[in-house]
Amino acid sequence: MDADVTDSAGPPSDPDHPAGDKPQGRSQEESGPEGVTPQDGVSQDGSPQGDDRREGTSQASNDPAASNEPAAGKESPAAAEPGVAPDLDLDPDPDPDPAKAGSDGSAGAQTWADRPKDGVVTARKGHWLRWTALAASFLVLVAAGTGWWLYKKLDGNITTDTSAAAELKAYEKERPTPVVMDAQNILLIGSDSRAGDNSEYGRDDGGSQRSDTTILLHLAADRKSATAVSLPRDLMVEIPGCRTEDDKETREQFTQFNTAFELGGTACTIRTVERMTGIRIDHHMVVDFNGFKDMVDAVDGVEICLKEPIDDKDAHLELPAGRQTLNGEEALGYVRARKTLGNGSDTERMERQQQFLGALVNKMQSNGVLLNPTRLYPVLDAATKSLTTDPGLDSLRDLYDLVRGMRNVPTEQVQFLTVPRQPYRNNANRDELVEPDAGDLFKQLREDRPVAVVPADELKEAQQDQERKQDGKPDDTGSESPTPTPTYSGSSAADDLCKQ
């Protein structure tokens, strides 16, 4: 082959450059030997080379038409008509048909060889996204269905006391008028029924009920404090005429407090409390034995501290002294034990009940039970199974709103006390209210004003100091607040029983 012919027939890679001139700006790395670009499989003259290389035939390497130089004696397109761009379709189709690529050696098949692979990846990705979306939708539906089933289950656990609501409506004219609308007064009644599952704790007397424990719970309107006042079952009070289960009318009588529940149930107890305190009861809850046990077990037990060991066969309770965690069965025996603990009085039993309830509240708040759905559900399940409420609290939403309002109350502001009382003058085994202390307490709660509680020994010291100040120390008179907060013997949920 003649060298001059070869140089004059250089590849027309750019029509603006004369044959034989090397285009500027193309690096040596881009162009392989003899002008072949390894990336796209196209020679410098724009001829497609991909198929021949891919097929690996000997014809591709020996055929002069497949080489970068034109065959001897044949004129290149550029030389045939100088200055005119060759009429060759060297640029690949910008949108080649994938179906045709690779079958006929067309430029589209060579230049867009990777496009079918990208299409498969995109299709697989879209397929995977569709399945992911479908799975996520399924999980959402399952979660929603499960949540709805759990809600209906808890909601169905609650028993509604419609008879009490009907009787209270019949006596509406004699009931107190609410003073502070946003405050809530709830009467909590511990049922002492011996029927059914509760018979193991005493004689089954045909299912009759007694109010073993009654607590007036006052929730402040700002929900920054909660005060629980225990009402002794042996407190002598005026009980109004009430309607019994067999639709008979009882007479008004002066007798011990828990007789009201035995005679006329919840409605009679509420009317008795309202007459005694002047406080309008907004809601009520009746809790039985087994519900209390299950609630304690649901929070994995409650920690207490005993100064002395306990061995009470009637309460099914045997415990050593010191710090320990009680399960539901032990907790029930602890709050019900009476004869073998202390002086055997109902007063000391109420104090143990208050301290235990405080420890229960502290356990629920400190362990995040109220904010943890997985831990809250067992508590709600146990509570709702054991609850009988008025129509205003007979749904899970109502109870949740109540609990939500209490969860931000500081534990030191969850206070427990017993109404001021003393042995009844005509029978030392009964109690009577101490006035004006009891009246002052009821007035504070009725008007949603604060009260303070301190341990009994601290209260006694404070009273002695006050008496000394009143016995001839006029210089201290001006230091007293004109409206001091009434202080009573009691405890808070923040108290550590082992540090007392």
PDB file of N, CA and C in Angstrom, residues 247-343:
ATOM      1  N   ASP A 247     -86.363  -3.625  95.050  1.00  0.00           N
ATOM      2  CA  ASP A 247     -87.237  -2.467  94.841  1.00  0.00           C
ATOM      3  C   ASP A 247     -88.032  -2.081  96.094  1.00  0.00           C
ATOM      4  N   LYS A 248     -87.380  -2.206  97.237  1.00  0.00           N
ATOM      5  CA  LYS A 248     -87.992  -1.749  98.486  1.00  0.00           C
ATOM      6  C   LYS A 248     -87.290  -0.484  98.965  1.00  0.00           C
ATOM      7  N   GLU A 249     -87.985   0.310  99.725  1.00  0.00           N
ATOM      8  CA  GLU A 249     -87.446   1.578 100.223  1.00  0.00           C
ATOM      9  C   GLU A 249     -86.990   1.397 101.672  1.00  0.00           C
ATOM     10  N   THR A 250     -85.744   1.764 101.945  1.00  0.00           N
ATOM     11  CA  THR A 250     -85.230   1.688 103.309  1.00  0.00           C
ATOM     12  C   THR A 250     -85.497   3.012 104.023  1.00  0.00           C
ATOM     13  N   ARG A 251     -85.446   2.980 105.324  1.00  0.00           N
ATOM     14  CA  ARG A 251     -85.671   4.197 106.093  1.00  0.00           C
ATOM     15  C   ARG A 251     -84.369   4.966 106.283  1.00  0.00           C
ATOM     16  N   GLU A 252     -84.454   6.227 106.514  1.00  0.00           N
ATOM     17  CA  GLU A 252     -83.291   7.030 106.841  1.00  0.00           C
ATOM     18  C   GLU A 252     -82.794   6.624 108.227  1.00  0.00           C
ATOM     19  N   GLN A 253     -81.475   6.484 108.378  1.00  0.00           N
ATOM     20  CA  GLN A 253     -80.938   5.988 109.642  1.00  0.00           C
ATOM     21  C   GLN A 253     -79.517   6.479 109.879  1.00  0.00           C
ATOM     22  N   PHE A 254     -79.129   6.502 111.149  1.00  0.00           N
ATOM     23  CA  PHE A 254     -77.789   6.875 111.565  1.00  0.00           C
ATOM     24  C   PHE A 254     -77.057   5.588 111.932  1.00  0.00           C
ATOM     25  N   THR A 255     -76.130   5.186 111.092  1.00  0.00           N
ATOM     26  CA  THR A 255     -75.466   3.909 111.290  1.00  0.00           C
ATOM     27  C   THR A 255     -74.078   3.959 110.651  1.00  0.00           C
ATOM     28  N   GLN A 256     -73.365   2.852 110.669  1.00  0.00           N
ATOM     29  CA  GLN A 256     -72.009   2.873 110.126  1.00  0.00           C
ATOM     30  C   GLN A 256     -72.055   2.950 108.601  1.00  0.00           C
ATOM     31  N   PHE A 257     -71.015   3.546 108.064  1.00  0.00           N
ATOM     32  CA  PHE A 257     -70.996   3.967 106.666  1.00  0.00           C
ATOM     33  C   PHE A 257     -71.187   2.827 105.668  1.00  0.00           C
ATOM     34  N   ASN A 258     -70.510   1.699 105.859  1.00  0.00           N
ATOM     35  CA  ASN A 258     -70.575   0.658 104.831  1.00  0.00           C
ATOM     36  C   ASN A 258     -71.938  -0.026 104.747  1.00  0.00           C
ATOM     37  N   THR A 259     -72.851   0.281 105.653  1.00  0.00           N
ATOM     38  CA  THR A 259     -74.210  -0.254 105.557  1.00  0.00           C
ATOM     39  C   THR A 259     -74.918   0.289 104.324  1.00  0.00           C
ATOM     40  N   ALA A 260     -74.559   1.478 103.902  1.00  0.00           N
ATOM     41  CA  ALA A 260     -75.204   2.092 102.734  1.00  0.00           C
ATOM     42  C   ALA A 260     -75.003   1.229 101.485  1.00  0.00           C
ATOM     43  N   PHE A 261     -73.820   0.692 101.298  1.00  0.00           N
ATOM     44  CA  PHE A 261     -73.554  -0.122 100.124  1.00  0.00           C
ATOM     45  C   PHE A 261     -74.280  -1.455 100.205  1.00  0.00           C
ATOM     46  N   GLU A 262     -74.360  -2.001 101.410  1.00  0.00           N
ATOM     47  CA  GLU A 262     -75.041  -3.278 101.579  1.00  0.00           C
ATOM     48  C   GLU A 262     -76.543  -3.142 101.343  1.00  0.00           C
ATOM     49  N   LEU A 263     -77.129  -2.022 101.757  1.00  0.00           N
ATOM     50  CA  LEU A 263     -78.568  -1.829 101.612  1.00  0.00           C
ATOM     51  C   LEU A 263     -78.970  -1.394 100.203  1.00  0.00           C
ATOM     52  N   GLY A 264     -78.327  -0.339  99.716  1.00  0.00           N
ATOM     53  CA  GLY A 264     -78.777   0.257  98.455  1.00  0.00           C
ATOM     54  C   GLY A 264     -77.712   0.350  97.380  1.00  0.00           C
ATOM     55  N   GLY A 265     -76.594  -0.357  97.541  1.00  0.00           N
ATOM     56  CA  GLY A 265     -75.592  -0.380  96.491  1.00  0.00           C
ATOM     57  C   GLY A 265     -74.880   0.954  96.289  1.00  0.00           C
ATOM     58  N   THR A 266     -74.404   1.158  95.071  1.00  0.00           N
ATOM     59  CA  THR A 266     -73.589   2.325  94.750  1.00  0.00           C
ATOM     60  C   THR A 266     -74.357   3.626  94.909  1.00  0.00           C
ATOM     61  N   ALA A 267     -75.580   3.670  94.429  1.00  0.00           N
ATOM     62  CA  ALA A 267     -76.358   4.913  94.481  1.00  0.00           C
ATOM     63  C   ALA A 267     -76.561   5.379  95.920  1.00  0.00           C
ATOM     64  N   CYS A 268     -76.840   4.450  96.818  1.00  0.00           N
ATOM     65  CA  CYS A 268     -77.042   4.807  98.216  1.00  0.00           C
ATOM     66  C   CYS A 268     -75.737   5.304  98.840  1.00  0.00           C
ATOM     67  N   THR A 269     -74.615   4.685  98.468  1.00  0.00           N
ATOM     68  CA  THR A 269     -73.319   5.114  98.986  1.00  0.00           C
ATOM     69  C   THR A 269     -72.985   6.523  98.493  1.00  0.00           C
ATOM     70  N   ILE A 270     -73.245   6.797  97.237  1.00  0.00           N
ATOM     71  CA  ILE A 270     -72.974   8.122  96.678  1.00  0.00           C
ATOM     72  C   ILE A 270     -73.817   9.184  97.367  1.00  0.00           C
ATOM     73  N   ARG A 271     -75.073   8.917  97.559  1.00  0.00           N
ATOM     74  CA  ARG A 271     -75.951   9.891  98.214  1.00  0.00           C
ATOM     75  C   ARG A 271     -75.518  10.131  99.656  1.00  0.00           C
ATOM     76  N   THR A 272     -75.009   9.059 100.327  1.00  0.00           N
ATOM     77  CA  THR A 272     -74.525   9.218 101.707  1.00  0.00           C
ATOM     78  C   THR A 272     -73.288  10.111 101.742  1.00  0.00           C
ATOM     79  N   VAL A 273     -72.358   9.903 100.814  1.00  0.00           N
ATOM     80  CA  VAL A 273     -71.143  10.714 100.759  1.00  0.00           C
ATOM     81  C   VAL A 273     -71.481  12.165 100.424  1.00  0.00           C
ATOM     82  N   GLU A 274     -72.383  12.378  99.499  1.00  0.00           N
ATOM     83  CA  GLU A 274     -72.759  13.742  99.123  1.00  0.00           C
ATOM     84  C   GLU A 274     -73.433  14.472 100.284  1.00  0.00           C
ATOM     85  N   ARG A 275     -74.244  13.773 101.034  1.00  0.00           N
ATOM     86  CA  ARG A 275     -74.887  14.398 102.198  1.00  0.00           C
ATOM     87  C   ARG A 275     -73.859  14.750 103.266  1.00  0.00           C
ATOM     88  N   MET A 276     -72.860  13.891 103.466  1.00  0.00           N
ATOM     89  CA  MET A 276     -71.856  14.100 104.501  1.00  0.00           C
ATOM     90  C   MET A 276     -70.869  15.210 104.127  1.00  0.00           C
ATOM     91  N   THR A 277     -70.498  15.287 102.854  1.00  0.00           N
ATOM     92  CA  THR A 277     -69.422  16.194 102.439  1.00  0.00           C
ATOM     93  C   THR A 277     -69.890  17.459 101.731  1.00  0.00           C
ATOM     94  N   GLY A 278     -71.080  17.421 101.135  1.00  0.00           N
ATOM     95  CA  GLY A 278     -71.528  18.548 100.315  1.00  0.00           C
ATOM     96  C   GLY A 278     -70.826  18.593  98.966  1.00  0.00           C
ATOM     97  N   ILE A 279     -70.106  17.529  98.598  1.00  0.00           N
ATOM     98  CA  ILE A 279     -69.366  17.456  97.338  1.00  0.00           C
ATOM     99  C   ILE A 279     -70.163  16.640  96.326  1.00  0.00           C
ATOM    100  N   ARG A 280     -70.318  17.201  95.124  1.00  0.00           N
ATOM    101  CA  ARG A 280     -71.023  16.492  94.055  1.00  0.00           C
ATOM    102  C   ARG A 280     -70.110  15.401  93.483  1.00  0.00           C
ATOM    103  N   ILE A 281     -70.608  14.151  93.499  1.00  0.00           N
ATOM    104  CA  ILE A 281     -69.851  13.033  92.940  1.00  0.00           C
ATOM    105  C   ILE A 281     -70.141  12.966  91.437  1.00  0.00           C
ATOM    106  N   ASP A 282     -69.079  13.117  90.639  1.00  0.00           N
ATOM    107  CA  ASP A 282     -69.246  13.128  89.182  1.00  0.00           C
ATOM    108  C   ASP A 282     -69.269  11.722  88.586  1.00  0.00           C
ATOM    109  N   HIS A 283     -68.428  10.841  89.116  1.00  0.00           N
ATOM    110  CA  HIS A 283     -68.345   9.469  88.595  1.00  0.00           C
ATOM    111  C   HIS A 283     -68.074   8.505  89.738  1.00  0.00           C
ATOM    112  N   HIS A 284     -68.275   7.241  89.458  1.00  0.00           N
ATOM    113  CA  HIS A 284     -67.931   6.227  90.445  1.00  0.00           C
ATOM    114  C   HIS A 284     -67.372   4.996  89.757  1.00  0.00           C
ATOM    115  N   MET A 285     -66.550   4.252  90.501  1.00  0.00           N
ATOM    116  CA  MET A 285     -65.991   2.982  90.037  1.00  0.00           C
ATOM    117  C   MET A 285     -66.071   1.972  91.179  1.00  0.00           C
ATOM    118  N   VAL A 286     -66.501   0.791  90.851  1.00  0.00           N
ATOM    119  CA  VAL A 286     -66.497  -0.310  91.812  1.00  0.00           C
ATOM    120  C   VAL A 286     -65.489  -1.341  91.319  1.00  0.00           C
ATOM    121  N   VAL A 287     -64.519  -1.683  92.174  1.00  0.00           N
ATOM    122  CA  VAL A 287     -63.444  -2.614  91.816  1.00  0.00           C
ATOM    123  C   VAL A 287     -63.533  -3.835  92.720  1.00  0.00           C
ATOM    124  N   ASP A 288     -63.468  -5.038  92.111  1.00  0.00           N
ATOM    125  CA  ASP A 288     -63.528  -6.241  92.948  1.00  0.00           C
ATOM    126  C   ASP A 288     -62.126  -6.769  93.237  1.00  0.00           C
ATOM    127  N   PHE A 289     -62.062  -7.826  94.040  1.00  0.00           N
ATOM    128  CA  PHE A 289     -60.794  -8.362  94.514  1.00  0.00           C
ATOM    129  C   PHE A 289     -59.859  -8.780  93.374  1.00  0.00           C
ATOM    130  N   ASN A 290     -60.383  -9.607  92.486  1.00  0.00           N
ATOM    131  CA  ASN A 290     -59.529 -10.185  91.460  1.00  0.00           C
ATOM    132  C   ASN A 290     -58.983  -9.136  90.500  1.00  0.00           C
ATOM    133  N   GLY A 291     -59.750  -8.100  90.264  1.00  0.00           N
ATOM    134  CA  GLY A 291     -59.253  -7.023  89.427  1.00  0.00           C
ATOM    135  C   GLY A 291     -58.044  -6.348  90.042  1.00  0.00           C
ATOM    136  N   PHE A 292     -58.073  -6.175  91.346  1.00  0.00           N
ATOM    137  CA  PHE A 292     -56.940  -5.564  92.045  1.00  0.00           C
ATOM    138  C   PHE A 292     -55.702  -6.448  91.915  1.00  0.00           C
ATOM    139  N   LYS A 293     -55.862  -7.746  92.108  1.00  0.00           N
ATOM    140  CA  LYS A 293     -54.730  -8.674  91.996  1.00  0.00           C
ATOM    141  C   LYS A 293     -54.114  -8.609  90.600  1.00  0.00           C
ATOM    142  N   ASP A 294     -54.963  -8.643  89.583  1.00  0.00           N
ATOM    143  CA  ASP A 294     -54.460  -8.663  88.212  1.00  0.00           C
ATOM    144  C   ASP A 294     -53.741  -7.363  87.851  1.00  0.00           C
ATOM    145  N   MET A 295     -54.200  -6.255  88.390  1.00  0.00           N
ATOM    146  CA  MET A 295     -53.525  -4.986  88.110  1.00  0.00           C
ATOM    147  C   MET A 295     -52.109  -4.982  88.684  1.00  0.00           C
ATOM    148  N   VAL A 296     -51.956  -5.510  89.890  1.00  0.00           N
ATOM    149  CA  VAL A 296     -50.632  -5.574  90.511  1.00  0.00           C
ATOM    150  C   VAL A 296     -49.719  -6.491  89.701  1.00  0.00           C
ATOM    151  N   ASP A 297     -50.247  -7.634  89.278  1.00  0.00           N
ATOM    152  CA  ASP A 297     -49.440  -8.551  88.473  1.00  0.00           C
ATOM    153  C   ASP A 297     -49.082  -7.935  87.124  1.00  0.00           C
ATOM    154  N   ALA A 298     -49.964  -7.112  86.577  1.00  0.00           N
ATOM    155  CA  ALA A 298     -49.721  -6.503  85.264  1.00  0.00           C
ATOM    156  C   ALA A 298     -48.550  -5.534  85.282  1.00  0.00           C
ATOM    157  N   VAL A 299     -48.245  -4.953  86.438  1.00  0.00           N
ATOM    158  CA  VAL A 299     -47.091  -4.038  86.535  1.00  0.00           C
ATOM    159  C   VAL A 299     -45.888  -4.749  87.153  1.00  0.00           C
ATOM    160  N   ASP A 300     -45.934  -6.085  87.163  1.00  0.00           N
ATOM    161  CA  ASP A 300     -44.826  -6.902  87.685  1.00  0.00           C
ATOM    162  C   ASP A 300     -44.578  -6.692  89.169  1.00  0.00           C
ATOM    163  N   GLY A 301     -45.653  -6.488  89.931  1.00  0.00           N
ATOM    164  CA  GLY A 301     -45.542  -6.377  91.377  1.00  0.00           C
ATOM    165  C   GLY A 301     -45.244  -4.975  91.860  1.00  0.00           C
ATOM    166  N   VAL A 302     -45.479  -4.762  93.153  1.00  0.00           N
ATOM    167  CA  VAL A 302     -45.281  -3.457  93.783  1.00  0.00           C
ATOM    168  C   VAL A 302     -44.372  -3.630  94.997  1.00  0.00           C
ATOM    169  N   GLU A 303     -43.414  -2.745  95.110  1.00  0.00           N
ATOM    170  CA  GLU A 303     -42.427  -2.839  96.184  1.00  0.00           C
ATOM    171  C   GLU A 303     -42.913  -2.139  97.448  1.00  0.00           C
ATOM    172  N   ILE A 304     -42.743  -2.802  98.577  1.00  0.00           N
ATOM    173  CA  ILE A 304     -43.073  -2.227  99.873  1.00  0.00           C
ATOM    174  C   ILE A 304     -41.921  -2.528 100.833  1.00  0.00           C
ATOM    175  N   CYS A 305     -42.038  -2.016 102.054  1.00  0.00           N
ATOM    176  CA  CYS A 305     -41.038  -2.304 103.073  1.00  0.00           C
ATOM    177  C   CYS A 305     -41.770  -2.577 104.388  1.00  0.00           C
ATOM    178  N   LEU A 306     -41.489  -3.706 104.988  1.00  0.00           N
ATOM    179  CA  LEU A 306     -42.144  -4.114 106.225  1.00  0.00           C
ATOM    180  C   LEU A 306     -41.181  -3.982 107.400  1.00  0.00           C
ATOM    181  N   LYS A 307     -41.650  -3.346 108.455  1.00  0.00           N
ATOM    182  CA  LYS A 307     -40.834  -3.221 109.655  1.00  0.00           C
ATOM    183  C   LYS A 307     -40.809  -4.522 110.448  1.00  0.00           C
ATOM    184  N   GLU A 308     -41.881  -5.303 110.341  1.00  0.00           N
ATOM    185  CA  GLU A 308     -41.971  -6.576 111.047  1.00  0.00           C
ATOM    186  C   GLU A 308     -42.520  -7.644 110.094  1.00  0.00           C
ATOM    187  N   PRO A 309     -42.201  -8.911 110.332  1.00  0.00           N
ATOM    188  CA  PRO A 309     -42.755  -9.976 109.485  1.00  0.00           C
ATOM    189  C   PRO A 309     -44.258 -10.110 109.688  1.00  0.00           C
ATOM    190  N   ILE A 310     -44.927 -10.684 108.685  1.00  0.00           N
ATOM    191  CA  ILE A 310     -46.384 -10.868 108.723  1.00  0.00           C
ATOM    192  C   ILE A 310     -46.692 -12.356 108.571  1.00  0.00           C
ATOM    193  N   ASP A 311     -47.588 -12.838 109.417  1.00  0.00           N
ATOM    194  CA  ASP A 311     -48.087 -14.202 109.302  1.00  0.00           C
ATOM    195  C   ASP A 311     -49.576 -14.167 109.629  1.00  0.00           C
ATOM    196  N   ASP A 312     -50.392 -14.042 108.575  1.00  0.00           N
ATOM    197  CA  ASP A 312     -51.839 -13.898 108.739  1.00  0.00           C
ATOM    198  C   ASP A 312     -52.522 -14.955 107.887  1.00  0.00           C
ATOM    199  N   LYS A 313     -53.026 -16.007 108.537  1.00  0.00           N
ATOM    200  CA  LYS A 313     -53.656 -17.103 107.803  1.00  0.00           C
ATOM    201  C   LYS A 313     -54.964 -16.672 107.153  1.00  0.00           C
ATOM    202  N   ASP A 314     -55.729 -15.784 107.807  1.00  0.00           N
ATOM    203  CA  ASP A 314     -56.989 -15.330 107.220  1.00  0.00           C
ATOM    204  C   ASP A 314     -56.764 -14.552 105.925  1.00  0.00           C
ATOM    205  N   ALA A 315     -55.653 -13.833 105.855  1.00  0.00           N
ATOM    206  CA  ALA A 315     -55.343 -13.045 104.659  1.00  0.00           C
ATOM    207  C   ALA A 315     -54.455 -13.813 103.682  1.00  0.00           C
ATOM    208  N   HIS A 316     -54.171 -15.101 103.988  1.00  0.00           N
ATOM    209  CA  HIS A 316     -53.300 -15.917 103.141  1.00  0.00           C
ATOM    210  C   HIS A 316     -51.962 -15.210 102.912  1.00  0.00           C
ATOM    211  N   LEU A 317     -51.384 -14.702 104.001  1.00  0.00           N
ATOM    212  CA  LEU A 317     -50.201 -13.855 103.860  1.00  0.00           C
ATOM    213  C   LEU A 317     -49.124 -14.244 104.858  1.00  0.00           C
ATOM    214  N   GLU A 318     -47.925 -14.506 104.338  1.00  0.00           N
ATOM    215  CA  GLU A 318     -46.769 -14.768 105.180  1.00  0.00           C
ATOM    216  C   GLU A 318     -45.563 -14.102 104.515  1.00  0.00           C
ATOM    217  N   LEU A 319     -45.064 -13.045 105.151  1.00  0.00           N
ATOM    218  CA  LEU A 319     -43.991 -12.240 104.555  1.00  0.00           C
ATOM    219  C   LEU A 319     -42.916 -11.937 105.589  1.00  0.00           C
ATOM    220  N   PRO A 320     -41.649 -11.917 105.180  1.00  0.00           N
ATOM    221  CA  PRO A 320     -40.576 -11.520 106.099  1.00  0.00           C
ATOM    222  C   PRO A 320     -40.492 -10.001 106.193  1.00  0.00           C
ATOM    223  N   ALA A 321     -39.717  -9.512 107.136  1.00  0.00           N
ATOM    224  CA  ALA A 321     -39.512  -8.067 107.268  1.00  0.00           C
ATOM    225  C   ALA A 321     -38.541  -7.587 106.197  1.00  0.00           C
ATOM    226  N   GLY A 322     -38.609  -6.293 105.899  1.00  0.00           N
ATOM    227  CA  GLY A 322     -37.678  -5.690 104.950  1.00  0.00           C
ATOM    228  C   GLY A 322     -38.314  -5.324 103.629  1.00  0.00           C
ATOM    229  N   ARG A 323     -37.469  -4.883 102.697  1.00  0.00           N
ATOM    230  CA  ARG A 323     -37.920  -4.460 101.375  1.00  0.00           C
ATOM    231  C   ARG A 323     -38.196  -5.677 100.498  1.00  0.00           C
ATOM    232  N   GLN A 324     -39.334  -5.658  99.819  1.00  0.00           N
ATOM    233  CA  GLN A 324     -39.703  -6.768  98.955  1.00  0.00           C
ATOM    234  C   GLN A 324     -40.794  -6.347  97.982  1.00  0.00           C
ATOM    235  N   THR A 325     -40.965  -7.137  96.943  1.00  0.00           N
ATOM    236  CA  THR A 325     -41.962  -6.857  95.911  1.00  0.00           C
ATOM    237  C   THR A 325     -43.104  -7.854  96.044  1.00  0.00           C
ATOM    238  N   LEU A 326     -44.318  -7.344  96.176  1.00  0.00           N
ATOM    239  CA  LEU A 326     -45.495  -8.192  96.349  1.00  0.00           C
ATOM    240  C   LEU A 326     -46.159  -8.449  95.004  1.00  0.00           C
ATOM    241  N   ASN A 327     -46.546  -9.709  94.771  1.00  0.00           N
ATOM    242  CA  ASN A 327     -47.360 -10.004  93.596  1.00  0.00           C
ATOM    243  C   ASN A 327     -48.821  -9.732  93.917  1.00  0.00           C
ATOM    244  N   GLY A 328     -49.703 -10.008  92.972  1.00  0.00           N
ATOM    245  CA  GLY A 328     -51.109  -9.664  93.162  1.00  0.00           C
ATOM    246  C   GLY A 328     -51.752 -10.328  94.364  1.00  0.00           C
ATOM    247  N   GLU A 329     -51.501 -11.623  94.544  1.00  0.00           N
ATOM    248  CA  GLU A 329     -52.099 -12.362  95.671  1.00  0.00           C
ATOM    249  C   GLU A 329     -51.605 -11.820  97.000  1.00  0.00           C
ATOM    250  N   GLU A 330     -50.299 -11.576  97.085  1.00  0.00           N
ATOM    251  CA  GLU A 330     -49.729 -11.051  98.323  1.00  0.00           C
ATOM    252  C   GLU A 330     -50.200  -9.619  98.589  1.00  0.00           C
ATOM    253  N   ALA A 331     -50.316  -8.835  97.539  1.00  0.00           N
ATOM    254  CA  ALA A 331     -50.761  -7.451  97.696  1.00  0.00           C
ATOM    255  C   ALA A 331     -52.184  -7.385  98.230  1.00  0.00           C
ATOM    256  N   LEU A 332     -53.051  -8.268  97.716  1.00  0.00           N
ATOM    257  CA  LEU A 332     -54.429  -8.278  98.196  1.00  0.00           C
ATOM    258  C   LEU A 332     -54.489  -8.647  99.673  1.00  0.00           C
ATOM    259  N   GLY A 333     -53.719  -9.645 100.074  1.00  0.00           N
ATOM    260  CA  GLY A 333     -53.675 -10.004 101.487  1.00  0.00           C
ATOM    261  C   GLY A 333     -53.131  -8.878 102.342  1.00  0.00           C
ATOM    262  N   TYR A 334     -52.150  -8.153 101.823  1.00  0.00           N
ATOM    263  CA  TYR A 334     -51.530  -7.057 102.577  1.00  0.00           C
ATOM    264  C   TYR A 334     -52.517  -5.912 102.841  1.00  0.00           C
ATOM    265  N   VAL A 335     -53.281  -5.520 101.838  1.00  0.00           N
ATOM    266  CA  VAL A 335     -54.196  -4.384 102.028  1.00  0.00           C
ATOM    267  C   VAL A 335     -55.458  -4.794 102.779  1.00  0.00           C
ATOM    268  N   ARG A 336     -55.725  -6.110 102.887  1.00  0.00           N
ATOM    269  CA  ARG A 336     -56.916  -6.562 103.594  1.00  0.00           C
ATOM    270  C   ARG A 336     -56.624  -7.051 105.007  1.00  0.00           C
ATOM    271  N   ALA A 337     -55.350  -7.377 105.292  1.00  0.00           N
ATOM    272  CA  ALA A 337     -55.011  -7.907 106.620  1.00  0.00           C
ATOM    273  C   ALA A 337     -55.367  -6.893 107.704  1.00  0.00           C
ATOM    274  N   ARG A 338     -55.831  -7.408 108.819  1.00  0.00           N
ATOM    275  CA  ARG A 338     -56.259  -6.497 109.893  1.00  0.00           C
ATOM    276  C   ARG A 338     -55.906  -7.028 111.272  1.00  0.00           C
ATOM    277  N   LYS A 339     -56.255  -8.254 111.545  1.00  0.00           N
ATOM    278  CA  LYS A 339     -56.173  -8.775 112.903  1.00  0.00           C
ATOM    279  C   LYS A 339     -54.742  -8.932 113.405  1.00  0.00           C
ATOM    280  N   THR A 340     -53.827  -9.279 112.524  1.00  0.00           N
ATOM    281  CA  THR A 340     -52.468  -9.597 112.984  1.00  0.00           C
ATOM    282  C   THR A 340     -51.484  -8.450 112.757  1.00  0.00           C
ATOM    283  N   LEU A 341     -51.943  -7.337 112.228  1.00  0.00           N
ATOM    284  CA  LEU A 341     -51.045  -6.215 111.951  1.00  0.00           C
ATOM    285  C   LEU A 341     -51.366  -5.028 112.848  1.00  0.00           C
ATOM    286  N   GLY A 342     -50.315  -4.488 113.499  1.00  0.00           N
ATOM    287  CA  GLY A 342     -50.506  -3.312 114.348  1.00  0.00           C
ATOM    288  C   GLY A 342     -51.467  -3.593 115.483  1.00  0.00           C
ATOM    289  N   ASN A 343     -52.379  -2.636 115.674  1.00  0.00           N
ATOM    290  CA  ASN A 343     -53.357  -2.804 116.747  1.00  0.00           C
ATOM    291  C   ASN A 343     -54.655  -3.442 116.249  1.00  0.00           C
TER     292      ASN A 343
END
